CSV table of C-alpha atoms and ligand atoms in Angstrom, one decimal:
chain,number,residue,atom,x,y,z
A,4,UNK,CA,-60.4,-3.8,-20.6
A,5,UNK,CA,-61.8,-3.4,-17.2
A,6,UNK,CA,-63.0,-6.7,-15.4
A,7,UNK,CA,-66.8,-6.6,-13.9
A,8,UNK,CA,-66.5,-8.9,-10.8
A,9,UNK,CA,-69.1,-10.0,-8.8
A,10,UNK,CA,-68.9,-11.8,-5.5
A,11,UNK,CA,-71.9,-13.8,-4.6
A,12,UNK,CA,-72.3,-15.5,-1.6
A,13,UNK,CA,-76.3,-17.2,0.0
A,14,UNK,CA,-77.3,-13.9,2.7
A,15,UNK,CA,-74.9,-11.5,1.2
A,16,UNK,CA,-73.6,-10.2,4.3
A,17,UNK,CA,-71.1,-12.5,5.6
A,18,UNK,CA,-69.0,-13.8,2.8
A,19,UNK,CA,-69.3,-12.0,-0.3
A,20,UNK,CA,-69.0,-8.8,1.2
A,21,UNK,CA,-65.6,-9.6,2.7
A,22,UNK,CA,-64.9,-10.6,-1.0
A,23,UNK,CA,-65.8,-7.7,-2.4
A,24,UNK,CA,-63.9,-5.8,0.3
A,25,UNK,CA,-60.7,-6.9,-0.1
A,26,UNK,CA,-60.7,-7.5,-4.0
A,27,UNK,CA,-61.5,-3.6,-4.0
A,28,UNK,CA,-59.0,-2.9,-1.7
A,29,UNK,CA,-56.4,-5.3,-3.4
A,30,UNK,CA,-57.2,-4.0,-6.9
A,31,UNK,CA,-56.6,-0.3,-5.6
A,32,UNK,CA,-53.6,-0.8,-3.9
A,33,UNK,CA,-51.9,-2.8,-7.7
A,34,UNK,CA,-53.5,0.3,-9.4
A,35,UNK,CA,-55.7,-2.0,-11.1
A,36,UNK,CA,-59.5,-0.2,-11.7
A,37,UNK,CA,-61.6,-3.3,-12.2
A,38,UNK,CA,-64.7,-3.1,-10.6
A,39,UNK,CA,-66.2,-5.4,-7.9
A,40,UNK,CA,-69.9,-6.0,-6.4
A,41,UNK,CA,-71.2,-8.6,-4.7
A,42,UNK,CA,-74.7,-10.4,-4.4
A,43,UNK,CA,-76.7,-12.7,-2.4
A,44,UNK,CA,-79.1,-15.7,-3.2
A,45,UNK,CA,-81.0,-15.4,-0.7
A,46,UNK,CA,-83.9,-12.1,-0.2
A,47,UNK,CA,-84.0,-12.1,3.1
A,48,UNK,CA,-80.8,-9.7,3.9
A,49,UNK,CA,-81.5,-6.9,1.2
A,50,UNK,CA,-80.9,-3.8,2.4
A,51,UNK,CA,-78.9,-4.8,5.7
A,52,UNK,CA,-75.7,-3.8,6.3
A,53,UNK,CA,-72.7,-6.8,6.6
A,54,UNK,CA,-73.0,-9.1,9.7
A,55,UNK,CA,-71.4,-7.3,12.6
A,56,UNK,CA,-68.8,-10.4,12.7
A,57,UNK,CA,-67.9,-9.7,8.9
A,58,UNK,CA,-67.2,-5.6,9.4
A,59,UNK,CA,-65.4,-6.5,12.4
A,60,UNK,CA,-62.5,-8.9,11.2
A,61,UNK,CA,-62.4,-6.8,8.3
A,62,UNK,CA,-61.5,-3.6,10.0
A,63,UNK,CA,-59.0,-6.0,12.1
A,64,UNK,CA,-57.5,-6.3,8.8
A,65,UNK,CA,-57.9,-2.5,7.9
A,66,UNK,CA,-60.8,-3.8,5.1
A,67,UNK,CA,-63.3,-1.2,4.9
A,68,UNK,CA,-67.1,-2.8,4.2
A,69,UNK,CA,-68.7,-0.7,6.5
A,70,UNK,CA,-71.0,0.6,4.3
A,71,UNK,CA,-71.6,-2.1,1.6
A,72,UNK,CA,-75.7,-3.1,1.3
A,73,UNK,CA,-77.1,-6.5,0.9
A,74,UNK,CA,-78.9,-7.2,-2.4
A,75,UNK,CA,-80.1,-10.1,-4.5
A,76,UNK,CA,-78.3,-11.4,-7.5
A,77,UNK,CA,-80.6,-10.5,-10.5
A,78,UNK,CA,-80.6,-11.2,-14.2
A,79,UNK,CA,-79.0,-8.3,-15.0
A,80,UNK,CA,-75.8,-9.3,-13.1
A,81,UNK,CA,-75.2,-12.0,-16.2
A,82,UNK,CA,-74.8,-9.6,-18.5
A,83,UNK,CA,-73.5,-6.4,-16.6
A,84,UNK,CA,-70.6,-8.8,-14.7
A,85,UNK,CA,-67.7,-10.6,-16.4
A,86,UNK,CA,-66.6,-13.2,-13.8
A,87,UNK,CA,-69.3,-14.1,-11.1
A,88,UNK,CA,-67.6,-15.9,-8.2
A,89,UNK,CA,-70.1,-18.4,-6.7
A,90,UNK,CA,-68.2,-18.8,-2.2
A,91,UNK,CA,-69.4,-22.7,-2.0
A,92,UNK,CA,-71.1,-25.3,-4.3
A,93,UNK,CA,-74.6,-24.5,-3.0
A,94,UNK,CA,-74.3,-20.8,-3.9
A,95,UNK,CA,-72.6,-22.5,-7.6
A,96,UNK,CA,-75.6,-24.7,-8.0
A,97,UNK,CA,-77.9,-21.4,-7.3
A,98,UNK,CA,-76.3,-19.3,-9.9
A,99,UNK,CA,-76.2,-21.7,-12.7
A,100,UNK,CA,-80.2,-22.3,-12.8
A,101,UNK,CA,-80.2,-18.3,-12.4
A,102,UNK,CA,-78.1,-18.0,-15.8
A,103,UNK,CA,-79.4,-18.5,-19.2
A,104,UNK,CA,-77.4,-19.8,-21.8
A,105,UNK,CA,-74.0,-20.9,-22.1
A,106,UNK,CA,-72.4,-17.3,-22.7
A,107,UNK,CA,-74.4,-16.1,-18.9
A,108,UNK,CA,-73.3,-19.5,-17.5
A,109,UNK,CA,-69.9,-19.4,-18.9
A,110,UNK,CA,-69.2,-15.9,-16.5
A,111,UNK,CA,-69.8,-18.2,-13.3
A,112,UNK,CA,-67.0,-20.0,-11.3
A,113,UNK,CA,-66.0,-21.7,-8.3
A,114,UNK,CA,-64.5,-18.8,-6.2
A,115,UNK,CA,-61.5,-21.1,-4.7
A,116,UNK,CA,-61.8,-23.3,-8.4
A,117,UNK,CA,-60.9,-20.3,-10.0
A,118,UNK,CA,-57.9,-19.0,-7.4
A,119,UNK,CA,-56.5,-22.8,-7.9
A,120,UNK,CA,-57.4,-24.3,-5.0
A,121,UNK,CA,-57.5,-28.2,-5.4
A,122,UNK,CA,-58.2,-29.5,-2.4
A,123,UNK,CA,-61.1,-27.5,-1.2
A,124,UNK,CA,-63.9,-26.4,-2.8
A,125,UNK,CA,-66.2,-24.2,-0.6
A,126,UNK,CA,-65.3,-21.1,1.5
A,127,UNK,CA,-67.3,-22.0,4.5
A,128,UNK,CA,-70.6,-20.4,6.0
A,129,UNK,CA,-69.6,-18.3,9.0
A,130,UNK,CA,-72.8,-17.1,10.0
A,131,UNK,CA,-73.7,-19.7,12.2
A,132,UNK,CA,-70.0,-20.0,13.8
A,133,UNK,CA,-67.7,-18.2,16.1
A,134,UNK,CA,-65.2,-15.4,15.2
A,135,UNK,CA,-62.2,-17.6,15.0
A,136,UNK,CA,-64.6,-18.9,11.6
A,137,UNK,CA,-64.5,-15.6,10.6
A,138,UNK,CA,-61.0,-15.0,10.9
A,139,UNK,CA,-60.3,-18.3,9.0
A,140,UNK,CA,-62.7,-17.6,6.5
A,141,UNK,CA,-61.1,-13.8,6.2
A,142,UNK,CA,-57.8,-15.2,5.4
A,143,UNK,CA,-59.0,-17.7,3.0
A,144,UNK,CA,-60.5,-15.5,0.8
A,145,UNK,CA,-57.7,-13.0,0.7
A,146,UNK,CA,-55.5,-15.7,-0.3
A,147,UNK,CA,-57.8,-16.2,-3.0
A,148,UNK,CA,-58.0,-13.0,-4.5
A,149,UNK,CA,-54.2,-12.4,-4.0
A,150,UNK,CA,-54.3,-15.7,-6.8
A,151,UNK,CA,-56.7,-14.4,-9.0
A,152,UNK,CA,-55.0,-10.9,-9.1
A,153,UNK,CA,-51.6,-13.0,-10.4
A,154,UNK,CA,-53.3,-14.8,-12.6
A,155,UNK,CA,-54.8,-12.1,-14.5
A,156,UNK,CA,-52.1,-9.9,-13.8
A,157,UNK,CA,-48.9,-11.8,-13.4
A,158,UNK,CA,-46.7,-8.6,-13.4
A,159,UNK,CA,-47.8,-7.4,-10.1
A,160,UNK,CA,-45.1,-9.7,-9.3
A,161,UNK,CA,-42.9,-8.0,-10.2
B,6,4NP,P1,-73.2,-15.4,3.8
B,6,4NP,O1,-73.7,-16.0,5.2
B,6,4NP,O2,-73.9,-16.3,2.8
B,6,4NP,O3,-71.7,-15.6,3.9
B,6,4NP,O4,-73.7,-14.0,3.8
B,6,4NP,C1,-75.1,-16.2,5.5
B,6,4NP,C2,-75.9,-15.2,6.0
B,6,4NP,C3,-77.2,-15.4,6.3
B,6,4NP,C4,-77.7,-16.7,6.1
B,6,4NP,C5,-76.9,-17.7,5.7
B,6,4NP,C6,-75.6,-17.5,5.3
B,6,4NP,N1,-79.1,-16.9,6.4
B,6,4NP,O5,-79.5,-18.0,6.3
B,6,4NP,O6,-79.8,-15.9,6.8
């Protein structure tokens, strides 16, 4: 069955994005055809294209999210998504009052929880930072969906 993945990050146009970006991009290039969104807590981006910053590294990393568009997360999203990755514990905390019931609340997870990372928790806010954040925070998420790709689907090991 195809997974319904949605990244959710606070402004939608920093984090999540990249997410979505290179899940998609992962995903295509395994031949897998799950489908990935993202979403952001916040209104106040809706409609905007991804921070400047964001399309830039990702094109450095031949990631395409040039013409992704911010929205909000809405209720929908709980029952049209599968797994809903929440980037740090704010975002988490966010999501979980949005979600109603345990079978809605049960679909969200700790982005880097979920990849296996133990020691840190959050992917970090870029927006107010330099490139070099951007780069970092680029990186880590890639190595996170390259984890969550083997755990679903350990025979792309192969
Ligand atoms: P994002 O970054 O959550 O990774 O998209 C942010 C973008 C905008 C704001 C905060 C974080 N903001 O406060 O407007």
């Amino acid at each position: 069955m195809r997974k319904k993945i949605l990244m959710v990050c606070l402004g939608n146009i920093c984090r999540s994005p990249i997410a979505e970006g290179i899940m998609q991009a992962k995903l295509l290039n395994y031949g897998i055809d799950d489908i990935v969104d993202s979403a952001g807590i916040l209104s106040y981006h809706i409609g905007c294209a991804p921070d400047d910053r964001a399309i830039g590294i990702a094109r450095k990393y031949k990631v395409n999210i040039d013409n992704q568009l911010a929205r909000q997360l809405k209720p929908a999203d709980f029952e049209n998504f599968d797994f809903i990755f929440a980037m740090d514990r704010s975002v988490l905390e966010s999501v979980l009052k949005a979600a109603q019931g345990p079978k809605q609340s049960g679909k969200v997870h700790l982005f880097l929880g979920y990849a296996g990372y133990s020691g840190q928790a959050d992917v970090p806010d870029p927006y107010y930072e330099g490139g070099v954040a951007f780069d970092r925070v680029f990186n880590l998420i890639d190595d996170a969906c390259e984890r969550i790709i083997r755990k679903w689907y350990p025979e792309v090991l192969k």
